[in-house]
């Protein structure tokens, strides 16, 4: 029997009453088919010249389409009984029901009705949804909690883009937003003002989904309803992104990159996709799109911000590359040089992003040298050339480390931090009671970036040390005494680098309490940074996202002992349980896996 048609949603209140919360299944790590991968066989190939871009963007999670079954049944490609709130077929099969998508009425209506001329004369669903989103954002500009307390939506003409600008201008003043990924969200008003077709742009909807996700609480029914609304905005934004990519206008490239990147941030918040570790399908899509554009100049300030955000976000992918991932980097060496030169000309240039560009260049260069050194066809001349290049890179790294070590000394007093002792019951596993307290959340984020860059410097140095050690073991012309002395010196340098990494890891872990809240003494109220929004309520979710990635880096990098890795993994688990950040659970599992491998290596060495 054909399922009954859904009734049209005429108001936000009725929309909330008829929607069930979206519940994501947690599949085991060895699951070969992720929960929301069903869309791959449904979409036609993009009409884009670059096959890599088309292949990557086809993998992006897409909740649209006519099917109304639950996520689990659709992933298994079986008939769903569509029972609410949970599918009985999943319950009988002892499976976790993935919940249902929120479909707009136009996707559940009879397809033949779209051929009616009367139907075509009515306002499009996108225009109705745009008005709904605009009204929601207008209320949110006064207080985010009003989204959940509205009982009805009044009919009014809210199409004026100034409402969007007023709302976004309030949000981008948040210190958390200003410091996230180089502050690229501060470019939102500029991008909105330059939209050629605002009614068909995916960016406002993508950003709305992101903001609804990171500001609202998710533990009560109202928060889950807001998460469902965010999912609807996300689905529509993804549809518009796909349409924009298919008929791409070169002048809208910045809009495409921004929309896909924001969708990637939304995925980091909401999805525990164990098939993508430090990345996700949206971020891969943004990277593939950038590679097809062959960026040669960064004249515009907005594009510099966006590309800087991509550089800051892909910094963490370097640690995947160190483990044998040979995927091409998002930028070439020449493009990184060009971006660094353009950024250095700005009056208020971010020094840390300049160092990030430089270290990424060294990362790419080291990868090229390693490919030559570990080639099965390498011979003495190549080994000698590799050693010379490794020595040159070590000198460059030493120079950069000296420069970046001066960064804390150049900070004003409002950029310095102090350390307090936490009550023992408020610490993670009681391993340490130290907590670094910062004057502002922006300062805390800068210190996390600084420590991450210092860890990357030591990781690059360790890679260069291994190239030198390989040349000493392989190059037979070296005298035994000279070779032994050089190897002993390298071993000492590697031990020093490991010690520095452990100290930086300790400092990153000691900063987490500031980001998610802390108590100065037992029984005292929870303390948050001085910047509060809204109504003295700190945006902990956004702040926790800033420290999750440095925690991951400190947990998987070489030189950290097993106890520290497990400490880091528990802090990431805490971020996931307290804030509901799906990516933190994935990162915690990766850190535990690194600890298990280290224990296995230690066991093998003792046998």
Coordinates of C-alpha atoms in Angstrom, one line a residue:
X1 CA 0.0 0.0 0.0
X2 CA 1.2 3.4 -0.9
X3 CA 2.2 5.5 2.2
X4 CA 0.0 8.4 3.1
X5 CA 1.2 11.8 1.9
X6 CA 2.7 14.2 4.4
X7 CA 0.7 17.3 5.2
X8 CA 2.2 20.6 4.4
X9 CA 4.1 22.4 7.2
X10 CA 2.6 25.8 7.5
X11 CA 4.4 27.1 10.6
X12 CA 7.5 26.6 12.6
X13 CA 5.4 25.4 15.6
X14 CA 3.6 22.7 13.5
X15 CA 7.0 21.8 12.0
X16 CA 8.4 21.2 15.5
X17 CA 5.3 19.2 16.6
X18 CA 5.5 16.8 13.6
X19 CA 9.2 16.2 13.5
X20 CA 11.0 13.5 15.4
X21 CA 14.5 14.1 16.7
X22 CA 17.3 12.9 14.5
X23 CA 19.3 10.1 16.2
X24 CA 22.5 9.0 14.7
X25 CA 23.6 5.4 14.9
X26 CA 27.1 4.6 16.2
X27 CA 28.5 1.9 14.1
X28 CA 31.7 0.0 15.1
X29 CA 35.0 1.2 13.7
X30 CA 35.3 -1.7 11.2
X31 CA 32.0 -0.9 9.5
X32 CA 32.8 -0.7 5.8
X33 CA 29.7 1.3 4.9
X34 CA 29.0 4.4 6.9
X35 CA 25.4 5.2 8.0
X36 CA 24.7 8.1 5.6
X37 CA 26.5 6.9 2.4
X38 CA 23.4 5.9 0.6
X39 CA 23.4 8.9 -1.7
X40 CA 26.4 7.8 -3.8
X41 CA 24.4 5.7 -6.2
X42 CA 21.6 8.3 -6.6
X43 CA 23.4 11.3 -7.9
X44 CA 24.4 11.9 -11.5
X45 CA 28.0 12.8 -12.2
X46 CA 28.8 16.5 -11.8
X47 CA 29.3 18.5 -15.0
X48 CA 32.7 19.7 -13.9
X49 CA 35.9 19.2 -15.8
X50 CA 37.8 17.9 -12.8
X51 CA 37.0 14.3 -12.1
X52 CA 38.6 14.6 -8.6
X53 CA 36.2 17.3 -7.7
X54 CA 33.2 15.5 -9.0
X55 CA 34.3 12.3 -7.2
X56 CA 34.8 14.0 -3.9
X57 CA 31.7 16.1 -3.9
X58 CA 29.5 13.1 -4.8
X59 CA 30.6 11.6 -1.4
X60 CA 29.3 14.6 0.5
X61 CA 26.4 13.6 2.9
X62 CA 23.1 14.4 1.3
X63 CA 19.9 14.1 3.2
X64 CA 17.6 15.0 0.4
X65 CA 15.6 12.7 -1.9
X66 CA 12.1 11.1 -2.0
X67 CA 12.8 8.2 0.4
X68 CA 11.2 8.6 3.9
X69 CA 12.7 5.6 5.6
X70 CA 15.0 5.7 8.6
X71 CA 18.8 6.2 8.1
X72 CA 19.6 2.6 9.1
X73 CA 17.1 0.9 6.6
X74 CA 18.2 3.2 3.8
X75 CA 21.9 2.4 4.5
X76 CA 21.0 -1.3 4.4
X77 CA 18.8 -0.7 1.3
X78 CA 15.8 -2.5 2.8
X79 CA 12.2 -1.5 3.1
X80 CA 11.5 0.6 6.2
X81 CA 8.1 0.5 8.0
X82 CA 8.4 4.2 8.8
X83 CA 7.1 3.8 12.3
X84 CA 7.8 6.8 14.6
X85 CA 9.8 7.6 16.6
X86 CA 11.8 4.3 15.8
X87 CA 11.6 1.9 13.0
X88 CA 10.2 -1.5 14.3
X89 CA 12.2 -3.4 11.7
X90 CA 15.4 -2.0 13.3
X91 CA 14.2 -2.9 16.8
X92 CA 13.3 -6.4 15.8
X93 CA 16.7 -6.9 14.2
X94 CA 18.4 -5.6 17.3
X95 CA 19.8 -2.6 15.4
X96 CA 20.0 1.1 16.4
X97 CA 17.5 3.1 14.4
X98 CA 19.1 6.1 12.8
X99 CA 16.0 8.3 12.9
X100 CA 14.3 10.1 10.1
X101 CA 15.1 13.0 7.9
X102 CA 13.0 16.2 8.0
X103 CA 11.7 16.4 4.4
X104 CA 10.1 19.7 3.1
X105 CA 6.6 19.2 1.7
X106 CA 7.8 19.6 -1.9
X107 CA 9.8 16.4 -1.7
X108 CA 6.9 14.3 -0.3
X109 CA 4.2 15.6 -2.6
X110 CA 3.1 13.7 -5.7
X111 CA 5.6 14.3 -8.5
X112 CA 2.9 14.7 -11.1
X113 CA 1.6 17.8 -9.3
X114 CA 4.8 19.6 -10.3
X115 CA 3.6 19.5 -13.9
X116 CA 0.4 21.5 -13.0
X117 CA 0.5 25.1 -14.1
X118 CA -1.3 26.2 -10.9
X119 CA 1.5 24.6 -8.9
X120 CA 4.1 26.5 -10.9
X121 CA 2.4 29.8 -10.1
X122 CA 2.8 29.4 -6.4
X123 CA 5.8 30.6 -4.5
X124 CA 8.7 28.1 -4.4
X125 CA 9.5 26.1 -1.3
X126 CA 12.9 27.7 -1.1
X127 CA 11.3 31.2 -0.8
X128 CA 9.0 30.0 2.0
X129 CA 11.9 28.3 3.8
X130 CA 14.1 31.4 3.3
X131 CA 11.4 33.5 5.0
X132 CA 11.2 31.0 7.8
X133 CA 15.0 31.0 8.3
X134 CA 15.1 34.8 8.1
X135 CA 12.4 35.1 10.8
X136 CA 14.2 32.6 13.0
X137 CA 17.5 34.5 12.6
X138 CA 15.9 37.8 13.3
X139 CA 14.6 36.4 16.6
X140 CA 18.0 34.8 17.3
X141 CA 19.7 38.2 17.0
X142 CA 17.9 39.2 20.2
X143 CA 18.4 36.0 22.1
X144 CA 19.2 32.5 20.8
X145 CA 16.8 31.0 23.4
X146 CA 13.8 32.6 21.6
X147 CA 14.1 30.1 18.8
X148 CA 13.0 27.4 21.1
X149 CA 10.3 29.4 22.9
X150 CA 8.4 30.6 19.8
X151 CA 4.9 29.1 19.5
X152 CA 4.1 30.5 16.1
X153 CA 5.6 32.5 13.2
X154 CA 3.9 35.7 12.2
X155 CA 3.4 36.4 8.5
X156 CA 5.6 39.3 7.6
X157 CA 7.9 40.3 4.9
X158 CA 11.4 39.5 6.2
X159 CA 13.1 39.2 2.8
X160 CA 15.3 42.3 3.5
X161 CA 18.9 41.2 3.6
X162 CA 19.6 43.7 6.3
X163 CA 18.1 41.3 8.8
X164 CA 20.8 38.8 7.9
X165 CA 23.5 41.4 8.1
X166 CA 22.3 42.6 11.5
X167 CA 22.2 39.1 12.9
X168 CA 25.5 38.0 11.5
X169 CA 27.3 41.2 12.6
X170 CA 26.2 40.3 16.2
X171 CA 27.4 36.7 16.0
X172 CA 30.8 37.5 14.5
X173 CA 31.6 39.7 17.4
X174 CA 31.8 36.6 19.6
X175 CA 35.4 36.1 20.6
X176 CA 35.1 32.4 19.9
X177 CA 34.1 33.1 16.3
X178 CA 36.8 35.8 15.8
X179 CA 39.5 33.3 16.7
X180 CA 38.1 30.2 15.0
X181 CA 40.2 29.1 12.0
X182 CA 41.9 32.5 11.7
X183 CA 38.6 34.3 12.1
X184 CA 37.3 33.4 8.6
X185 CA 33.7 33.8 9.8
X186 CA 34.3 37.5 10.2
X187 CA 34.1 37.7 6.4
X188 CA 30.4 36.7 6.5
X189 CA 28.9 40.2 6.0
X190 CA 31.2 40.9 3.1
X191 CA 30.3 37.7 1.4
X192 CA 26.6 38.3 2.0
X193 CA 26.8 41.7 0.5
X194 CA 28.5 40.4 -2.6
X195 CA 26.1 37.5 -3.2
X196 CA 24.9 37.7 -6.8
X197 CA 21.8 35.5 -6.2
X198 CA 21.0 35.6 -2.5
X199 CA 17.8 33.5 -2.9
X200 CA 19.7 30.7 -4.5
X201 CA 22.9 30.8 -2.4
X202 CA 23.7 27.9 -0.1
X203 CA 25.8 29.9 2.3
X204 CA 23.2 31.6 4.5
X205 CA 21.5 28.3 5.1
X206 CA 24.8 26.5 5.8
X207 CA 25.8 29.1 8.3
X208 CA 22.4 29.0 9.9
X209 CA 22.7 25.3 10.4
X210 CA 26.2 25.8 11.9
X211 CA 25.0 28.5 14.4
X212 CA 22.0 26.6 15.5
X213 CA 24.3 23.6 16.2
X214 CA 27.0 25.3 18.2
X215 CA 24.9 27.7 20.3
X216 CA 21.9 25.7 21.4
X217 CA 21.8 23.0 24.1
X218 CA 21.1 19.5 22.8
X219 CA 20.2 17.6 25.9
X220 CA 16.5 18.6 26.2
X221 CA 13.6 18.2 23.7
X222 CA 13.8 21.9 22.7
X223 CA 17.5 21.5 21.8
X224 CA 16.8 18.4 19.8
X225 CA 14.1 20.2 17.9
X226 CA 16.6 23.0 17.1
X227 CA 19.1 20.4 15.9
X228 CA 16.3 19.0 13.6
X229 CA 15.8 22.5 12.2
X230 CA 19.6 22.8 11.7
X231 CA 19.4 19.5 9.8
X232 CA 16.8 20.9 7.5
X233 CA 18.8 24.0 6.8
X234 CA 21.8 21.8 6.1
X235 CA 20.0 19.6 3.6
X236 CA 18.7 22.6 1.6
X237 CA 22.2 24.2 1.7
X238 CA 23.6 21.0 0.3
X239 CA 21.1 21.0 -2.5
X240 CA 22.0 24.5 -3.5
X241 CA 25.7 23.8 -3.2
X242 CA 25.4 21.0 -5.7
X243 CA 23.4 23.1 -8.1
X244 CA 26.0 25.9 -7.8
X245 CA 28.9 23.5 -8.5
X246 CA 27.2 22.0 -11.5
X247 CA 26.8 25.4 -13.2
X248 CA 29.8 27.1 -11.7
X249 CA 30.5 30.8 -12.3
X250 CA 34.1 31.5 -11.7
X251 CA 33.2 34.7 -9.9
X252 CA 31.3 32.7 -7.3
X253 CA 34.2 30.5 -6.4
X254 CA 34.7 32.2 -3.0
X255 CA 31.0 31.6 -2.1
X256 CA 31.4 27.9 -3.0
X257 CA 34.5 27.4 -0.9
X258 CA 32.9 29.2 2.1
X259 CA 29.7 27.2 1.9
X260 CA 31.4 23.8 1.6
X261 CA 33.8 24.7 4.4
X262 CA 30.9 25.8 6.7
X263 CA 29.1 22.5 5.9
X264 CA 32.3 20.7 6.9
X265 CA 32.3 22.5 10.2
X266 CA 28.7 21.4 10.7
X267 CA 29.7 17.8 10.0
X268 CA 32.5 18.0 12.6
X269 CA 29.9 19.0 15.2
X270 CA 27.2 16.5 14.4
X271 CA 28.7 13.4 12.7
X272 CA 30.8 10.6 14.2
X273 CA 32.0 9.3 10.8
X274 CA 34.8 6.8 11.5
X275 CA 35.6 6.5 7.8
X276 CA 37.1 10.0 7.8
X277 CA 39.5 10.7 10.6
X278 CA 40.7 14.2 10.7
X279 CA 38.8 15.2 7.6
X280 CA 35.2 14.8 6.3
X281 CA 33.6 14.7 2.9
X282 CA 32.8 18.4 2.9
X283 CA 36.4 19.4 3.8
X284 CA 37.6 17.0 1.0
X285 CA 35.2 18.7 -1.4
X286 CA 36.5 22.1 -0.4
X287 CA 40.1 21.0 -0.9
X288 CA 39.4 19.4 -4.2
X289 CA 37.6 22.5 -5.4
X290 CA 40.6 24.7 -4.4
X291 CA 43.0 22.4 -6.3
X292 CA 40.9 22.8 -9.4
X293 CA 41.0 26.6 -9.1
X294 CA 44.8 26.9 -9.2
X295 CA 44.9 29.9 -6.9
X296 CA 47.8 32.1 -8.1
X297 CA 47.0 35.4 -6.2
X298 CA 45.3 36.4 -3.1
X299 CA 44.6 40.0 -3.7
X300 CA 41.3 40.2 -2.0
X301 CA 41.2 40.3 1.8
X302 CA 38.1 38.1 2.0
X303 CA 39.8 35.3 -0.1
X304 CA 42.9 35.6 2.0
X305 CA 40.8 35.0 5.1
X306 CA 39.1 31.9 3.6
X307 CA 42.3 30.4 2.3
X308 CA 44.0 31.0 5.6
X309 CA 41.1 29.1 7.3
X310 CA 41.7 26.2 5.0
X311 CA 45.4 26.3 5.8
X312 CA 44.7 26.3 9.5
X313 CA 42.2 23.5 9.3
X314 CA 44.3 21.3 7.0
X315 CA 47.3 21.7 9.3
X316 CA 46.0 18.8 11.3
X317 CA 46.0 16.6 8.2
X318 CA 49.8 16.8 8.2
X319 CA 49.9 14.3 11.0
X320 CA 47.9 11.9 8.8
X321 CA 50.5 12.4 6.0
X322 CA 53.3 11.4 8.5
X323 CA 51.6 8.0 8.8
X324 CA 51.9 7.2 5.1
X325 CA 48.9 9.1 3.6
X326 CA 50.1 10.1 0.1
X327 CA 47.1 12.3 -0.8
X328 CA 48.0 15.5 -2.5
X329 CA 48.1 18.5 -0.3
X330 CA 45.5 21.2 -0.8
X331 CA 48.0 23.8 -1.8
X332 CA 51.2 23.6 -3.8
X333 CA 54.5 25.1 -2.5
X334 CA 54.2 28.0 -4.8
X335 CA 50.7 28.8 -3.7
X336 CA 51.7 28.6 -0.1
X337 CA 54.5 31.1 -0.8
X338 CA 52.1 33.4 -2.6
X339 CA 49.6 33.2 0.3
X340 CA 52.3 33.9 2.8
X341 CA 53.5 36.9 0.9
X342 CA 50.0 38.3 0.6
X343 CA 49.3 37.8 4.3
X344 CA 52.6 39.4 5.3
X345 CA 51.6 42.6 3.6
X346 CA 48.6 43.1 5.9
X347 CA 49.0 45.6 8.7
X348 CA 47.5 43.3 11.3
X349 CA 49.0 40.1 9.9
X350 CA 48.5 37.0 12.0
X351 CA 52.0 35.9 12.8
X352 CA 51.0 32.4 13.6
X353 CA 49.3 31.8 10.3
X354 CA 52.5 33.0 8.6
X355 CA 54.5 30.4 10.5
X356 CA 51.8 27.8 9.6
X357 CA 52.4 28.5 5.9
X358 CA 56.1 28.1 6.3
X359 CA 55.9 24.9 8.2
X360 CA 53.5 23.4 5.7
X361 CA 56.0 24.2 2.9
X362 CA 58.6 22.3 4.9
X363 CA 56.2 19.4 5.4
X364 CA 55.7 19.1 1.6
X365 CA 59.4 19.3 1.0
X366 CA 60.1 16.6 3.5
X367 CA 57.5 14.4 1.9
X368 CA 59.3 14.7 -1.4
X369 CA 62.7 13.9 0.1
X370 CA 61.2 10.9 1.9
X371 CA 59.8 9.5 -1.3
X372 CA 63.3 9.6 -2.8
X373 CA 65.0 8.3 0.3
X374 CA 62.7 5.3 0.9
X375 CA 62.6 4.4 -2.8
X376 CA 63.7 0.8 -3.4
X377 CA 65.9 2.1 -6.3
X378 CA 67.9 4.6 -4.1
X379 CA 71.7 4.4 -4.3
X380 CA 74.6 6.1 -2.7
X381 CA 74.3 9.3 -4.7
X382 CA 70.6 9.7 -3.8
X383 CA 71.4 8.8 -0.1
X384 CA 74.1 11.5 0.0
X385 CA 71.8 14.1 -1.6
X386 CA 69.0 13.2 0.8
X387 CA 71.4 13.8 3.8
X388 CA 72.4 17.2 2.4
X389 CA 68.7 18.2 1.9
X390 CA 67.8 17.0 5.4
X391 CA 70.6 19.1 6.9
X392 CA 69.4 22.1 5.0
X393 CA 65.9 21.6 6.3
X394 CA 67.1 21.2 9.8
X395 CA 68.8 24.5 9.6
X396 CA 65.6 26.1 8.4
X397 CA 63.6 24.5 11.2
X398 CA 66.1 25.8 13.8
X399 CA 65.7 29.3 12.4
X400 CA 61.9 29.1 12.5
X401 CA 61.9 27.7 16.0
X402 CA 64.1 30.5 17.2
X403 CA 61.7 33.1 15.7
X404 CA 58.5 31.5 16.9
X405 CA 59.9 31.0 20.4
X406 CA 60.0 34.8 20.7
X407 CA 56.2 35.0 20.1
X408 CA 55.3 34.7 23.9
X409 CA 57.7 37.5 24.8
X410 CA 56.0 39.9 22.3
X411 CA 52.6 39.4 23.8
X412 CA 50.9 42.3 25.7
X413 CA 49.9 41.7 29.3
X414 CA 46.4 40.8 28.3
X415 CA 47.8 37.9 26.3
X416 CA 49.6 36.2 29.2
X417 CA 48.1 33.3 31.3
X418 CA 48.5 32.1 34.8
X419 CA 48.2 28.7 36.4
X420 CA 45.8 27.6 39.2
X421 CA 45.2 24.4 41.1
X422 CA 41.9 22.7 40.5
X423 CA 40.0 20.6 43.1
X424 CA 41.0 17.0 42.7
X425 CA 37.4 15.9 41.9
X426 CA 37.3 18.3 38.9
X427 CA 40.4 16.9 37.2
X428 CA 40.4 14.2 34.5
X429 CA 41.5 11.0 36.2
X430 CA 43.3 13.1 38.8
X431 CA 46.4 13.0 36.7
X432 CA 47.1 16.8 37.1
X433 CA 45.4 19.6 39.0
X434 CA 47.1 22.4 37.1
X435 CA 44.9 24.6 34.9
X436 CA 46.1 27.4 32.7
X437 CA 43.7 30.4 32.9
X438 CA 43.7 33.0 30.2
X439 CA 42.5 36.6 30.1
X440 CA 40.4 36.0 26.9
X441 CA 39.2 33.1 24.9
X442 CA 41.1 34.6 21.9
X443 CA 44.3 34.5 23.9
X444 CA 43.6 30.9 24.9
X445 CA 43.1 29.9 21.2
X446 CA 46.3 31.6 20.2
X447 CA 48.3 29.7 22.8
X448 CA 46.8 26.4 21.6
X449 CA 47.8 27.3 18.0
X450 CA 51.3 28.3 19.2
X451 CA 51.8 25.0 21.0
X452 CA 50.5 23.0 18.0
X453 CA 53.0 24.7 15.8
X454 CA 55.8 23.9 18.2
X455 CA 54.7 20.3 18.2
X456 CA 54.7 20.3 14.4
X457 CA 58.3 21.8 14.4
X458 CA 59.6 19.0 16.6
X459 CA 57.7 16.4 14.4
X460 CA 59.4 17.8 11.3
X461 CA 62.7 17.7 13.0
X462 CA 62.3 14.1 14.0
X463 CA 61.5 13.2 10.3
X464 CA 64.7 15.0 9.2
X465 CA 66.7 13.1 11.9
X466 CA 65.5 9.8 10.5
X467 CA 66.6 10.8 7.0
X468 CA 70.1 11.5 8.4
X469 CA 70.1 8.3 10.3
X470 CA 69.1 6.4 7.2
X471 CA 72.0 7.9 5.3
X472 CA 74.5 7.0 8.0
X473 CA 73.3 3.4 8.1
X474 CA 73.2 3.1 4.3
X475 CA 76.2 5.1 3.2
X476 CA 79.1 2.6 3.5
X477 CA 81.9 5.1 3.0
X478 CA 81.4 6.7 6.4
X479 CA 83.9 5.7 9.0
X480 CA 82.6 3.5 11.9
X481 CA 83.8 6.0 14.6
X482 CA 82.3 9.0 12.8
X483 CA 79.0 7.1 12.1
X484 CA 78.7 6.0 15.8
X485 CA 79.3 9.6 17.0
X486 CA 76.7 11.0 14.6
X487 CA 74.1 8.4 15.5
X488 CA 74.7 9.1 19.2
X489 CA 74.2 12.8 18.6
X490 CA 71.0 12.1 16.6
X491 CA 69.7 9.9 19.4
X492 CA 70.3 12.7 21.9
X493 CA 68.6 15.3 19.8
X494 CA 65.5 13.0 19.3
X495 CA 65.3 12.4 23.1
X496 CA 65.3 16.2 23.6
X497 CA 62.6 16.7 20.9
X498 CA 60.4 14.0 22.6
X499 CA 60.8 15.8 26.0
X500 CA 59.7 19.1 24.4
X501 CA 56.7 17.4 22.9
X502 CA 55.6 16.0 26.2
X503 CA 55.9 19.4 27.9
X504 CA 53.7 21.0 25.1
X505 CA 51.2 18.2 25.5
X506 CA 51.0 18.9 29.2
X507 CA 50.3 22.6 28.6
X508 CA 47.6 21.8 26.0
X509 CA 45.8 19.4 28.4
X510 CA 46.1 22.0 31.2
X511 CA 44.2 24.5 29.1
X512 CA 41.1 22.4 28.5
X513 CA 39.5 23.3 31.8
X514 CA 39.5 27.0 30.8
X515 CA 37.7 26.2 27.6
X516 CA 34.9 24.1 29.0
X517 CA 34.6 25.5 32.5
X518 CA 36.4 25.0 35.9
X519 CA 36.0 25.5 39.6
X520 CA 38.5 27.3 41.8
X521 CA 37.6 25.2 44.9
X522 CA 35.3 22.3 45.8
X523 CA 31.6 23.3 45.8
X524 CA 32.2 26.6 44.1
X525 CA 30.2 27.7 41.0
X526 CA 31.5 26.9 37.5
X527 CA 33.8 29.6 36.1
X528 CA 33.9 30.6 32.5
X529 CA 35.9 33.2 30.5
X530 CA 34.9 36.8 31.0
X531 CA 33.2 37.0 27.5
X532 CA 29.7 35.6 28.0
X533 CA 26.9 35.3 25.4
X534 CA 24.0 35.3 25.7
X535 CA 22.8 36.2 29.2
X536 CA 26.0 35.2 30.9
X537 CA 26.0 31.8 29.2
X538 CA 29.3 31.0 27.7
X539 CA 29.4 29.3 24.3
X540 CA 31.3 26.3 25.6
X541 CA 30.7 24.2 22.5
X542 CA 32.5 26.6 20.2
X543 CA 35.3 27.0 22.7
X544 CA 35.7 23.2 23.1
X545 CA 36.1 22.9 19.4
X546 CA 39.1 25.1 19.5
X547 CA 41.0 22.9 21.9
X548 CA 39.8 19.5 20.5
X549 CA 42.2 19.6 17.6
X550 CA 45.3 20.6 19.5
X551 CA 44.4 17.8 22.0
X552 CA 44.3 15.3 19.1
X553 CA 47.7 16.5 17.8
X554 CA 49.3 16.2 21.2
X555 CA 47.8 12.7 21.6
X556 CA 49.0 11.1 18.4
X557 CA 52.3 12.7 17.8
X558 CA 55.6 10.8 18.3
X559 CA 57.2 11.3 21.7
X560 CA 54.2 11.2 23.9
X561 CA 54.1 8.3 26.4
X562 CA 51.1 5.9 26.8
X563 CA 49.9 7.5 30.0
X564 CA 49.7 10.9 28.4
X565 CA 47.9 9.5 25.3
X566 CA 45.2 7.9 27.5
X567 CA 44.9 11.2 29.4
X568 CA 44.3 13.1 26.1
X569 CA 41.8 10.5 24.9
X570 CA 39.8 10.8 28.1
X571 CA 39.7 14.6 27.7
X572 CA 38.4 14.2 24.2
X573 CA 35.8 11.8 25.4
X574 CA 34.8 14.4 28.0
X575 CA 34.4 17.0 25.2
X576 CA 32.1 14.6 23.3
X577 CA 30.0 13.6 26.4
X578 CA 29.7 17.2 27.7
X579 CA 29.3 19.1 24.4
X580 CA 28.1 16.4 22.0
X581 CA 30.9 17.1 19.5
X582 CA 30.9 14.0 17.3
X583 CA 34.4 14.5 15.9
X584 CA 35.9 14.5 19.4
X585 CA 34.7 10.8 19.8
X586 CA 36.5 9.9 16.6
X587 CA 39.7 11.7 17.6
X588 CA 39.6 10.0 21.1
X589 CA 39.5 6.6 19.4
X590 CA 42.5 7.5 17.2
X591 CA 44.5 8.6 20.2
X592 CA 43.6 5.3 22.0
X593 CA 44.7 3.4 18.9
X594 CA 48.0 5.2 18.9
X595 CA 48.5 4.2 22.6
X596 CA 47.7 0.6 21.8
X597 CA 50.2 0.5 18.9
X598 CA 52.9 2.0 21.2
X599 CA 52.2 -0.7 23.9
X600 CA 52.4 -3.3 21.1
X601 CA 55.8 -2.0 19.9
X602 CA 57.1 -1.9 23.5
X603 CA 56.0 -5.5 24.0
X604 CA 57.7 -6.6 20.8
X605 CA 60.9 -4.9 21.6
X606 CA 61.1 -6.7 25.0
X607 CA 60.6 -10.2 23.4

